[in-house]
PDB file of C-alpha atoms and ligand atoms in Angstrom:
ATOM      1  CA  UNK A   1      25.679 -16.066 -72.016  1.00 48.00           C
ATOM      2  CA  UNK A   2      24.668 -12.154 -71.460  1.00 51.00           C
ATOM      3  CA  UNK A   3      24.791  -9.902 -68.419  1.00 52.00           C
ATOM      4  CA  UNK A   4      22.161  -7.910 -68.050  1.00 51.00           C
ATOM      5  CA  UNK A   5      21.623  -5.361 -65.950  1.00 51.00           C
ATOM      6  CA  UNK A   6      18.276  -3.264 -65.950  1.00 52.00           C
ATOM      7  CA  UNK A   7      19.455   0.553 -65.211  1.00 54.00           C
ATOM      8  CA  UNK A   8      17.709   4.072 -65.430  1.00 60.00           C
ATOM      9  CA  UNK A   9      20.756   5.477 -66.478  1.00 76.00           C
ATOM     10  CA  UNK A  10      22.270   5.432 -70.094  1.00 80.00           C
ATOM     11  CA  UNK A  11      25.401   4.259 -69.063  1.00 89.00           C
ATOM     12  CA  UNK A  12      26.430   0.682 -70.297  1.00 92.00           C
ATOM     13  CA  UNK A  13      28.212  -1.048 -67.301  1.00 94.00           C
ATOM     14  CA  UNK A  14      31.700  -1.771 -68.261  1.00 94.00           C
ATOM     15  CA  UNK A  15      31.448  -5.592 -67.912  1.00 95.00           C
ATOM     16  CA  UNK A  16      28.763  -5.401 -70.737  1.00 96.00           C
ATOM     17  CA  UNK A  17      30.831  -2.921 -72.641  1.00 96.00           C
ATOM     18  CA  UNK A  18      33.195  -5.337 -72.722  1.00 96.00           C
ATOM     19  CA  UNK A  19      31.288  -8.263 -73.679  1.00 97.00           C
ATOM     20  CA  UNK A  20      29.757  -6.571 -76.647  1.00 97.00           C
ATOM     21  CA  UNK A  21      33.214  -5.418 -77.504  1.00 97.00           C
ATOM     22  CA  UNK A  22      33.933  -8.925 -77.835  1.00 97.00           C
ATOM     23  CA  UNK A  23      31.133 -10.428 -79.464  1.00 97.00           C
ATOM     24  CA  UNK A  24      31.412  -7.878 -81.999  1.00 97.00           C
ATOM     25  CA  UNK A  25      35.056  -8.224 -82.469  1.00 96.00           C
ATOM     26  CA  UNK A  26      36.278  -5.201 -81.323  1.00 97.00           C
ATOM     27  CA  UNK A  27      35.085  -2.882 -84.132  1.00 97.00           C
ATOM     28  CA  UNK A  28      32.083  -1.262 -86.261  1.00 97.00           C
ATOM     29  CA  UNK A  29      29.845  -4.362 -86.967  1.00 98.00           C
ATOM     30  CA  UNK A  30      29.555  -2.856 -90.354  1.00 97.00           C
ATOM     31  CA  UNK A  31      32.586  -1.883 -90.937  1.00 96.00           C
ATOM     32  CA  UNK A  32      35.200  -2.966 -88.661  1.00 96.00           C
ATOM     33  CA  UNK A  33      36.336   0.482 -87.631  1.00 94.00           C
ATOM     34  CA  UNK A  34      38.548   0.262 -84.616  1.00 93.00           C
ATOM     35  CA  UNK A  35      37.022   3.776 -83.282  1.00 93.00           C
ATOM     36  CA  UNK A  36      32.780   3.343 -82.476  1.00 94.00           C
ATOM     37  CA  UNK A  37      29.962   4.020 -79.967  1.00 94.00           C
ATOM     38  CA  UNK A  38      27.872   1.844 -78.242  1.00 95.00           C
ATOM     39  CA  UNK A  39      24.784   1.513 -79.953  1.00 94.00           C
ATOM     40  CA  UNK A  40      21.006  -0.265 -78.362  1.00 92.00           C
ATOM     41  CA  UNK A  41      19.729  -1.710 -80.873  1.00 91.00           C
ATOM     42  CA  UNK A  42      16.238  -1.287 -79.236  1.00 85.00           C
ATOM     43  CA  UNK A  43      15.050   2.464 -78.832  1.00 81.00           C
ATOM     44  CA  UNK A  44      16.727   2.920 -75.561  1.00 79.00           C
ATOM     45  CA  UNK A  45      13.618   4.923 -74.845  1.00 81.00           C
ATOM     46  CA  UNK A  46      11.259   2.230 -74.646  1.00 85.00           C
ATOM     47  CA  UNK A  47      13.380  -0.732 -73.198  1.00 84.00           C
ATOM     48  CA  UNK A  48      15.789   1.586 -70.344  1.00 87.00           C
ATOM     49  CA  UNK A  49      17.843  -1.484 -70.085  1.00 90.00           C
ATOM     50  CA  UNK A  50      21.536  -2.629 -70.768  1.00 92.00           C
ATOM     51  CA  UNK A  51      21.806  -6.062 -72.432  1.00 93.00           C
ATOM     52  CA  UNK A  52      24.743  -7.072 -74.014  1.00 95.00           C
ATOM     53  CA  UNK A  53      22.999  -8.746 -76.768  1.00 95.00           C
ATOM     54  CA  UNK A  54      20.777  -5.868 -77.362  1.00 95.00           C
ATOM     55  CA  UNK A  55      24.163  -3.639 -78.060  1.00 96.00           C
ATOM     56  CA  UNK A  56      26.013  -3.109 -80.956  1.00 97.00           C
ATOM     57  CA  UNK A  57      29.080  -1.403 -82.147  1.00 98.00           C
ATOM     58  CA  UNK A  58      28.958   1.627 -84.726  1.00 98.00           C
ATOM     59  CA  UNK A  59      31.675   3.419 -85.733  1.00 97.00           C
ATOM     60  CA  UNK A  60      31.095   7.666 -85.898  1.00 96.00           C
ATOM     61  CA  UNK A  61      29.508   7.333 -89.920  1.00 97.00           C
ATOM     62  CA  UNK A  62      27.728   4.295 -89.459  1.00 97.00           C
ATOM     63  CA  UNK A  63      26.182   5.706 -86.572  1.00 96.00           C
ATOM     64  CA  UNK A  64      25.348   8.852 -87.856  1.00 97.00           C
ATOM     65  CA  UNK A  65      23.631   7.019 -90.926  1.00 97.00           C
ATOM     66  CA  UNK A  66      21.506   4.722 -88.331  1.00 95.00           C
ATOM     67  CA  UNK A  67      20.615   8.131 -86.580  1.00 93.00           C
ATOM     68  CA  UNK A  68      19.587  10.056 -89.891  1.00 95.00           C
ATOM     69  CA  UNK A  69      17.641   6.415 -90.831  1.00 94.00           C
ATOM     70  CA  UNK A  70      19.762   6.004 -93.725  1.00 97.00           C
ATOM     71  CA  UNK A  71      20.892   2.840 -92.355  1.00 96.00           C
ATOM     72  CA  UNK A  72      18.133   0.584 -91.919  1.00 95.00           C
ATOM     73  CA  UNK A  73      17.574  -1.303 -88.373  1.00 93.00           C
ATOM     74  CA  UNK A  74      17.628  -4.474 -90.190  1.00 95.00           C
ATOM     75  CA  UNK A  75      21.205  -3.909 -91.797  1.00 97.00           C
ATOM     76  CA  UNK A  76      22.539  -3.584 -88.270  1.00 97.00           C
ATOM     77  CA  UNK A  77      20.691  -6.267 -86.773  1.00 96.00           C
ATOM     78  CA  UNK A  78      22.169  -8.545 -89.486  1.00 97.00           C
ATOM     79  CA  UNK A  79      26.324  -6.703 -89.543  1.00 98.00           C
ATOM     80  CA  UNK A  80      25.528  -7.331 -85.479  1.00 98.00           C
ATOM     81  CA  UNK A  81      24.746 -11.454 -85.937  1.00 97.00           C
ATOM     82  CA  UNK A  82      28.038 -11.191 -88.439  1.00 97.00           C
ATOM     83  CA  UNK A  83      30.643  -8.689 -87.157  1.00 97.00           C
ATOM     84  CA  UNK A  84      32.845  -7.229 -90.126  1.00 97.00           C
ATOM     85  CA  UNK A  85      35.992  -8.018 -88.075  1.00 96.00           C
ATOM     86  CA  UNK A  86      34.742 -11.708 -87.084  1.00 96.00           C
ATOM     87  CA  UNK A  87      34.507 -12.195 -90.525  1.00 95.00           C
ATOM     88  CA  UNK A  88      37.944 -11.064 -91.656  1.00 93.00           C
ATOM     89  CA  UNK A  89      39.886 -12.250 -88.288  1.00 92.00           C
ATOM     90  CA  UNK A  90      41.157  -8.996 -87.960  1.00 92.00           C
ATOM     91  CA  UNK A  91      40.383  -5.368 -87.948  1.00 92.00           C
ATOM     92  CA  UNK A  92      40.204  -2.933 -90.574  1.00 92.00           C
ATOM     93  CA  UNK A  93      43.232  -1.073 -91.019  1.00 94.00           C
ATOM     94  CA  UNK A  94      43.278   2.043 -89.697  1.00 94.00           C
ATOM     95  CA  UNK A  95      45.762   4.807 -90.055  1.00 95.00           C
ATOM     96  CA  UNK A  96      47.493   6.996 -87.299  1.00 96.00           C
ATOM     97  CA  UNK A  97      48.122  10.928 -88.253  1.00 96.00           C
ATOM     98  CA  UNK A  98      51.906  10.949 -87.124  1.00 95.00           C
ATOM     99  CA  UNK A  99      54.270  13.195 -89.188  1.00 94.00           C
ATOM    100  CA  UNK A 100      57.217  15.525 -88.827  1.00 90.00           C
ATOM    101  CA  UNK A 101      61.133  15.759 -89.000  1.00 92.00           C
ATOM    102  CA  UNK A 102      61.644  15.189 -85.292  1.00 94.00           C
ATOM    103  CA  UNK A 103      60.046  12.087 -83.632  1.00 95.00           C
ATOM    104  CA  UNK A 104      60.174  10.588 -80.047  1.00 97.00           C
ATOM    105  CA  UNK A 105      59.008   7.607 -78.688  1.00 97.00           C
ATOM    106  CA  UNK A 106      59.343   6.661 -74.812  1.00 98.00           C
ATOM    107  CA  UNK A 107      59.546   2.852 -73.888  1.00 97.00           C
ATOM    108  CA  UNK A 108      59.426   2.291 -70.268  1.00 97.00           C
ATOM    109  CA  UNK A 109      60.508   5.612 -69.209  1.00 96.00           C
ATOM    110  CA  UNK A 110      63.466   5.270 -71.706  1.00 96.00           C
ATOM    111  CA  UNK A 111      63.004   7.948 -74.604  1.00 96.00           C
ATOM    112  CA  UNK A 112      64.307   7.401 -78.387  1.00 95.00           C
ATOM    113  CA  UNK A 113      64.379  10.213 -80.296  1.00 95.00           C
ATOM    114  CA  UNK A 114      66.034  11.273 -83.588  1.00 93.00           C
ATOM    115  CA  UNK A 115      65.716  14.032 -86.321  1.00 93.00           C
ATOM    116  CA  UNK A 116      65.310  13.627 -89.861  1.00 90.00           C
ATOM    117  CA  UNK A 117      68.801  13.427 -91.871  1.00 86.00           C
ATOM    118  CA  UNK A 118      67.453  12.191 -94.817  1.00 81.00           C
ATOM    119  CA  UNK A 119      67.414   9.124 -97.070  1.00 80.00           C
ATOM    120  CA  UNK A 120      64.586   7.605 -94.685  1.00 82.00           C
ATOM    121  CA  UNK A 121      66.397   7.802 -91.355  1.00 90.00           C
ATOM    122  CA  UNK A 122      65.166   5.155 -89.251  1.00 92.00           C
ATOM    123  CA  UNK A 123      65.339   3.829 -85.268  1.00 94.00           C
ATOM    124  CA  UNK A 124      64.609   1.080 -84.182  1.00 95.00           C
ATOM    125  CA  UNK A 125      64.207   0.370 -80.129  1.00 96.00           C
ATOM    126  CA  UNK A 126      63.335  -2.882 -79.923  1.00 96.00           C
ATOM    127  CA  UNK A 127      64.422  -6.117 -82.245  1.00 96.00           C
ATOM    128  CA  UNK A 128      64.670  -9.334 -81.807  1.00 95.00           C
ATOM    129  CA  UNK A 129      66.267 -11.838 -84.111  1.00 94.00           C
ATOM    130  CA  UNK A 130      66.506  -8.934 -86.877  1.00 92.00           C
ATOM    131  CA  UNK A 131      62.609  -8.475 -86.377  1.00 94.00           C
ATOM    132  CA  UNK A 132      62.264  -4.580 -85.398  1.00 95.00           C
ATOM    133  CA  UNK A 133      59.239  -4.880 -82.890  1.00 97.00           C
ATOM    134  CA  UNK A 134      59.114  -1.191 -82.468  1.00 97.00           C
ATOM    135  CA  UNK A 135      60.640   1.377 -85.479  1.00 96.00           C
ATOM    136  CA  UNK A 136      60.329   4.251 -87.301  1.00 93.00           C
ATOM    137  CA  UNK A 137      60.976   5.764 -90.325  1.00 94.00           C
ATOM    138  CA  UNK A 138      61.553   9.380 -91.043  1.00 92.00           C
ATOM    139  CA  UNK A 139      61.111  10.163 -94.637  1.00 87.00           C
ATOM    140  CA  UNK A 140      60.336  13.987 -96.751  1.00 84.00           C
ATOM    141  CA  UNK A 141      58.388  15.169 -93.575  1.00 84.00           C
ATOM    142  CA  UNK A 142      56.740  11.691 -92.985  1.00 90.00           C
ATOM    143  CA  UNK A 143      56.878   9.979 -89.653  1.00 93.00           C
ATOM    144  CA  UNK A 144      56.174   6.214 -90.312  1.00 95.00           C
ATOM    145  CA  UNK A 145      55.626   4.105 -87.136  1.00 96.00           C
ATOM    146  CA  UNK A 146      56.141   0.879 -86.681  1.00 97.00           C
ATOM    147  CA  UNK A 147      55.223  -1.964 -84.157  1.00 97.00           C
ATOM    148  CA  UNK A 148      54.078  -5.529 -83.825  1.00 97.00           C
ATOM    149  CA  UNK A 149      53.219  -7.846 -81.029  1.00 96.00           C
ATOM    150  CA  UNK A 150      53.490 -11.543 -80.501  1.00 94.00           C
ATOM    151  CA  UNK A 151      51.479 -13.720 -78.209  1.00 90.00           C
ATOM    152  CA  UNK A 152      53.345 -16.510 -76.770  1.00 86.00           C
ATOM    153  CA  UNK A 153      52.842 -18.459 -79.789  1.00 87.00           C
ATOM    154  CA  UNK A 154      54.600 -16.134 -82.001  1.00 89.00           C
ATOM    155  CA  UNK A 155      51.076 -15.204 -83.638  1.00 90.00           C
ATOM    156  CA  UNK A 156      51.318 -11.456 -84.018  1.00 94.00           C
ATOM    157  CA  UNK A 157      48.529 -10.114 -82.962  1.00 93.00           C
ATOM    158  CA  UNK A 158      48.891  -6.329 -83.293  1.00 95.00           C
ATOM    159  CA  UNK A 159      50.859  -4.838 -85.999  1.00 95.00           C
ATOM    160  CA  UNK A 160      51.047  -1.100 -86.943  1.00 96.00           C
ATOM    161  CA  UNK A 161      52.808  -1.268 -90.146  1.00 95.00           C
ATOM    162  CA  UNK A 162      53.603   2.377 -91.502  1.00 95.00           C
ATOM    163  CA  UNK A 163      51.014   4.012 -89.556  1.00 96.00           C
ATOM    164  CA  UNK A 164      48.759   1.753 -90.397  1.00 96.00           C
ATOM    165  CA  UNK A 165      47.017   0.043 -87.503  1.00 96.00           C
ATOM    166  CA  UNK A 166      45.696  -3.631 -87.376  1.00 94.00           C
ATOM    167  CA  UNK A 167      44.515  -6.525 -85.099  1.00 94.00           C
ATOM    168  CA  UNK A 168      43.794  -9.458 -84.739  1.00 93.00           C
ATOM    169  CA  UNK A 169      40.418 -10.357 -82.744  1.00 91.00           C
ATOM    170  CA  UNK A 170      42.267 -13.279 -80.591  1.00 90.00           C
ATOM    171  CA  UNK A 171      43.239 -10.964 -77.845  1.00 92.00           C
ATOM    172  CA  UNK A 172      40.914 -11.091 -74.704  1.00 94.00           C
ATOM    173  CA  UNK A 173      39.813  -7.571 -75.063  1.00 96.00           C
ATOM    174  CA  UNK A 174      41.082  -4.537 -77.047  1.00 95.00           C
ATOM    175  CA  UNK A 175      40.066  -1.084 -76.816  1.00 94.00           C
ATOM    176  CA  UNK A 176      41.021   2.068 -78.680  1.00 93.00           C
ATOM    177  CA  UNK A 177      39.955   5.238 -76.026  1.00 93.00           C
ATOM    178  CA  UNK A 178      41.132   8.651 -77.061  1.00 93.00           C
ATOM    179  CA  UNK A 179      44.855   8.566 -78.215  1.00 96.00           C
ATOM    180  CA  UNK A 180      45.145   5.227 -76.087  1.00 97.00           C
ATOM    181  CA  UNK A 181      45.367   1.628 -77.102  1.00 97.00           C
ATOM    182  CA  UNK A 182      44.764  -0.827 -74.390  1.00 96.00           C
ATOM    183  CA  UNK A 183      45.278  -5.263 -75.465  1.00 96.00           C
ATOM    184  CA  UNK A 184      44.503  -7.196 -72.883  1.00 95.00           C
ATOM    185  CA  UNK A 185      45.147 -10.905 -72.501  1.00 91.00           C
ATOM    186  CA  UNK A 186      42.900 -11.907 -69.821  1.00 91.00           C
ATOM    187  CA  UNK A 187      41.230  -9.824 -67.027  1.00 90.00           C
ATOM    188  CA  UNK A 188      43.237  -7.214 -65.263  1.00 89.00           C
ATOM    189  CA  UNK A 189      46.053  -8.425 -67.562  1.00 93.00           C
ATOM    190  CA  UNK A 190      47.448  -5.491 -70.086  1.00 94.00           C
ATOM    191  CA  UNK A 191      49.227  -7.386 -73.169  1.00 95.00           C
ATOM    192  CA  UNK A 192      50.510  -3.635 -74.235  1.00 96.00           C
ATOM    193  CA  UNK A 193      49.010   0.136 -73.558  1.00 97.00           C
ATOM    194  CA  UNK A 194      50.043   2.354 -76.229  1.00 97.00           C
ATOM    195  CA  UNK A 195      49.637   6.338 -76.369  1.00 98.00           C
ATOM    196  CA  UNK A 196      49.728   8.127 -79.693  1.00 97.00           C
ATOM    197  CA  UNK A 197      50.654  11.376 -79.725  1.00 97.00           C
ATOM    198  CA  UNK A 198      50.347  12.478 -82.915  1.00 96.00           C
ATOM    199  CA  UNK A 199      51.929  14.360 -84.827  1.00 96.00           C
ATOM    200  CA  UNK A 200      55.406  12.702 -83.700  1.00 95.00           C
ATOM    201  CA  UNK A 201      55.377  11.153 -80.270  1.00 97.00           C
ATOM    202  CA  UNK A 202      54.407   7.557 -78.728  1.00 98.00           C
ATOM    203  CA  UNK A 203      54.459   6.056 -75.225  1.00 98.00           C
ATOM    204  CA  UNK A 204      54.570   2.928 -74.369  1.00 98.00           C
ATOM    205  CA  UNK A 205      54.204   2.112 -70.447  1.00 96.00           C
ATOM    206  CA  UNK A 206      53.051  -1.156 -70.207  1.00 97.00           C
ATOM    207  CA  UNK A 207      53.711  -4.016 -72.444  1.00 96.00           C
ATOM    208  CA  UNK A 208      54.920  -7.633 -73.000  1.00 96.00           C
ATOM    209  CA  UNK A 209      56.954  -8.369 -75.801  1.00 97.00           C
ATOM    210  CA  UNK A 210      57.525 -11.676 -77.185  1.00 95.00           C
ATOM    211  CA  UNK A 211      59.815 -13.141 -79.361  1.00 94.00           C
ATOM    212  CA  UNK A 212      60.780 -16.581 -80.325  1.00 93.00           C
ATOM    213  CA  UNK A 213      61.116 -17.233 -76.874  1.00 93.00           C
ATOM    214  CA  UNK A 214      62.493 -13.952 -75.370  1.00 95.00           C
ATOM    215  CA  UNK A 215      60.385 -11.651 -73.166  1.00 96.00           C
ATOM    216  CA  UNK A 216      60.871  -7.747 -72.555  1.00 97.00           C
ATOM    217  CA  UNK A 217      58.422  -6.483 -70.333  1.00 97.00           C
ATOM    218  CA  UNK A 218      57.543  -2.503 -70.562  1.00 97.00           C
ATOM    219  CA  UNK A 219      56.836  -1.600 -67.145  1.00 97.00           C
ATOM    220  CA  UNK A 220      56.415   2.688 -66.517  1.00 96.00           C
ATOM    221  CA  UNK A 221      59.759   2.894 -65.040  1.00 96.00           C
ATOM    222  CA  UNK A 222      61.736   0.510 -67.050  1.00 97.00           C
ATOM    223  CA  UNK A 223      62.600  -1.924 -69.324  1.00 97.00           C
ATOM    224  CA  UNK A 224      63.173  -5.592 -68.297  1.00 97.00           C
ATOM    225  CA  UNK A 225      64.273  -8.386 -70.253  1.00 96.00           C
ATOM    226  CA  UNK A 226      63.226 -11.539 -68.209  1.00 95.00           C
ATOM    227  CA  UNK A 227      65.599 -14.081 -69.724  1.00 94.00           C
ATOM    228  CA  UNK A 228      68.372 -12.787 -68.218  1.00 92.00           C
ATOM    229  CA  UNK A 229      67.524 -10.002 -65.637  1.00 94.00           C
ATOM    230  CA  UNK A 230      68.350  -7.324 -67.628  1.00 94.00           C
ATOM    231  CA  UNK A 231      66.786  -3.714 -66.756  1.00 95.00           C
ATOM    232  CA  UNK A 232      66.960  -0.768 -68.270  1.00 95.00           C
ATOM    233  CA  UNK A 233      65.807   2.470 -66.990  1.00 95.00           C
ATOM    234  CA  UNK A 234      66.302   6.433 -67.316  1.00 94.00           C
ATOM    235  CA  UNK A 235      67.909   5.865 -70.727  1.00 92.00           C
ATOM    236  CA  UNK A 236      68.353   8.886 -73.546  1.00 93.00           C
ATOM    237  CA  UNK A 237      69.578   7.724 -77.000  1.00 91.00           C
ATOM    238  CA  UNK A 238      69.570  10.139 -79.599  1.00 91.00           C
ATOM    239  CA  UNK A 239      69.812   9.895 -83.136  1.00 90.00           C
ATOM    240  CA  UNK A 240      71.123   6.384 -82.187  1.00 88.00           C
ATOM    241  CA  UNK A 241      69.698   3.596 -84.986  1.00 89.00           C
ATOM    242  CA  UNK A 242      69.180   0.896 -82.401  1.00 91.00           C
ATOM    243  CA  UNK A 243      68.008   0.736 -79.077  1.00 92.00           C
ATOM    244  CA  UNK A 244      67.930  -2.868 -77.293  1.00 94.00           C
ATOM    245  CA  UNK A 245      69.147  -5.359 -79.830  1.00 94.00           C
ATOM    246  CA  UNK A 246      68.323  -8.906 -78.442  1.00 94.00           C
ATOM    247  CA  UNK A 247      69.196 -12.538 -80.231  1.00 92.00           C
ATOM    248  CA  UNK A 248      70.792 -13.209 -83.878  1.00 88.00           C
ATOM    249  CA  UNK A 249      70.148 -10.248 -86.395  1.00 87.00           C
ATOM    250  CA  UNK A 250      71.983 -11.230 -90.098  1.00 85.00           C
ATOM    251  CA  UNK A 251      72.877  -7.436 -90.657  1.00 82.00           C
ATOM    252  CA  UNK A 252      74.188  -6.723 -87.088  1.00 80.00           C
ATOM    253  CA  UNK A 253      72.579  -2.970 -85.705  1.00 81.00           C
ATOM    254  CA  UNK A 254      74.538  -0.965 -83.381  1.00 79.00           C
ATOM    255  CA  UNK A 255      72.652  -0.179 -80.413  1.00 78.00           C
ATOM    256  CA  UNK A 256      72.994   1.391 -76.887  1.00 81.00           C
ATOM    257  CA  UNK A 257      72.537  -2.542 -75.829  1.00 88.00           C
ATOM    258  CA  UNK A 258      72.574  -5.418 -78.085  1.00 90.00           C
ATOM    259  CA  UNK A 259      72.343  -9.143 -76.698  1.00 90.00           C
ATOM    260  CA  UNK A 260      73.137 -11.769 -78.835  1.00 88.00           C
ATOM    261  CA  UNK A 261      73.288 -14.827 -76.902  1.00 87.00           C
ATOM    262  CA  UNK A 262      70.072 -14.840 -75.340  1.00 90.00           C
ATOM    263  CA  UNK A 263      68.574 -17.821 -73.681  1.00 89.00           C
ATOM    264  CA  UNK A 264      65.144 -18.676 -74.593  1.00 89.00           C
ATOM    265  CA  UNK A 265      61.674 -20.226 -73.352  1.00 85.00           C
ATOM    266  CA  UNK A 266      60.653 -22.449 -75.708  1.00 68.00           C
ATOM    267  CA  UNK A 267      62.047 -24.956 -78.037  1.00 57.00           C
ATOM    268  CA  UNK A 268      64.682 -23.904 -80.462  1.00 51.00           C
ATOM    269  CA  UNK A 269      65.137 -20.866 -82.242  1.00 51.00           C
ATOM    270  CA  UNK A 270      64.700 -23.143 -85.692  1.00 51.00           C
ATOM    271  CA  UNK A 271      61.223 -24.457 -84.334  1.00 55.00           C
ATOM    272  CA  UNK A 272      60.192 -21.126 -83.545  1.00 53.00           C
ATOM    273  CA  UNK A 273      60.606 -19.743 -86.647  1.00 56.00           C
ATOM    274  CA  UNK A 274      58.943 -22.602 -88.573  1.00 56.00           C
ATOM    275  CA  UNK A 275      56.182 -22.032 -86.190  1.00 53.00           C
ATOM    276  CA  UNK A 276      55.886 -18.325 -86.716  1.00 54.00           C
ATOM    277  CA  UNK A 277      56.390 -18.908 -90.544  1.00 54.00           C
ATOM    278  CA  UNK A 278      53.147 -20.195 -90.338  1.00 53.00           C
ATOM    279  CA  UNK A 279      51.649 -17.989 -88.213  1.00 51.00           C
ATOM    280  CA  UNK A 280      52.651 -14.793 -90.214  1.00 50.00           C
ATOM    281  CA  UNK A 281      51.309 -16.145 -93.294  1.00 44.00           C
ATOM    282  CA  UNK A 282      47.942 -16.470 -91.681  1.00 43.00           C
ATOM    283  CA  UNK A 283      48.076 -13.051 -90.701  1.00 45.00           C
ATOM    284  CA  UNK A 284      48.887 -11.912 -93.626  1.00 47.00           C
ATOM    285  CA  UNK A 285      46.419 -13.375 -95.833  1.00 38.00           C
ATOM    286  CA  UNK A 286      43.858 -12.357 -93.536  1.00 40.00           C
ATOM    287  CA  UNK A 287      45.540  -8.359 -93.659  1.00 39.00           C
ATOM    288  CA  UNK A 288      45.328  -8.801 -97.497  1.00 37.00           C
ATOM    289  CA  UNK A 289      41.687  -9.371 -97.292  1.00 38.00           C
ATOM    290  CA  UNK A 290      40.535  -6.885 -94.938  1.00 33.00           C
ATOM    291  CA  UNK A 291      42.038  -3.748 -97.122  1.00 29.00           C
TER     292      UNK A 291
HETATM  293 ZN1   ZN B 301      31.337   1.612 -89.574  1.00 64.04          ZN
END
């Protein structure tokens, strides 16, 4: 179903925004590019309307080609009926300009920050069950982030791997707007909001992380984990390797706060693994393909 909405300004409503967003899987139709414009695919001149099926997504080069009329209407009208990122399941990888010797990243008002000593020093803030859900490595000048989140299955969904930024389309909505990346689950329901703030700081100020059954919500203020009450606000760790350690890790990490027994939402910790073995292959094949 469409919205449409007949308007003398050029403005897309954001409720059609939206829905094109999703139909086109949250990317360049051609190219799956995370960062685009809105695009009519009918001179906007002669129609003056806003329907959702009548937009597309272009990233900045495919729109500029579609301008110049080096990109044929055609092509777009057929990447539109088969979005790039439908296609693959995910987006197309793009990478985040961090770098330096110094980095910072704030995590519900709690800030993590360390200096290079060498030999790849590395920090991680969040892990659960020896799976670093936010890290960072500081190598020879490079800053390489790191960060993935699970939905309540234990599908990731997001996963910035070295810099390099990916999704999955299964999320409600997902929008990349300036240095800010807002998943959403449902309506009026924020999965994570990420700010990059390149060249070697990140916020995060909203967020729910999942993990084989544990849950640490990021709220502006603080840090809670919701299995066991635990908050954690106004912290400063620095140079400190880990931050809040939850569950079983094989190679224990010393951190300001490290939980091992943890109780858990679902199942067993066995079951959940099984279950996110075969989730995480998934994703990965599907990462493979899009590069
Ligand atoms: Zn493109």
């Amino acid at each position: 179903m469409s919205t449409e909405t007949e308007f003398t300004s050029r403005n897309i409503p954001l409720p059609i925004q939206r829905e094109v967003r999703q139909r086109c899987g949250f990317g360049c139709v051609v190219c799956g590019m995370p960062l685009y414009e809105y695009e009519h695919m009918e001179e906007w001149a002669e129609v003056k309307r806003h329907v959702a099926d009548e937009i597309t997504l272009l990233c900045d080069q495919h729109h500029r080609e579609k301008t110049a009329g080096l990109l044929p209407k055609e092509v777009v009208a057929y990447a539109n009926s088969d979005p790039f990122n439908l296609r693959k399941g995910a987006s197309k990888p793009y990478n985040l300009h961090f770098a330096g010797k110094t980095a910072e990243i704030v995590v519900g008002g709690n800030s993590f920050t360390c200096e290079d000593h060498g030999y790849g020093t590395a920090m991680v803030p969040l892990s659960v069950d020896g799976t670093p859900l936010i890290g960072l490595v500081l190598t020879d000048g490079h800053l390489l982030l790191n960060l993935v989140v699970f939905d309540e299955c234990n599908v990731p969904i997001l996963h910035i791997k070295n810099n390099q930024l990916l999704y999955s389309i299964e999320p409600w909505d997902i929008q990349l707007v300036g240095k800010k990346l807002t998943v959403r689950e449902a309506a009026r329901k924020i999965l994570i909001e990420i700010e990059f703030m390149p060249p070697n700081k990140v916020i995060i100020n909203k967020g729910r992380f999942l993990r084989n059954g544990v849950e640490v919500l990021i709220r502006p203020s603080n840090i809670l984990v919701t299995n066991n009450n635990t908050l954690i606000s106004g912290c400063r760790a620095h140079n400190c390797f880990g931050g809040l350690i939850l569950g079983y890790h094989e190679k224990p990490i010393g951190g300001f706060m490290s939980i091992s027994g943890i109780s858990r939402y679902l199942g067993s910790r066995t079951e959940a693994l099984k279950f996110e073995k075969e989730s995480m292959s998934k994703f990965e094949l599907e990462e493979t393909q899009s590069v």
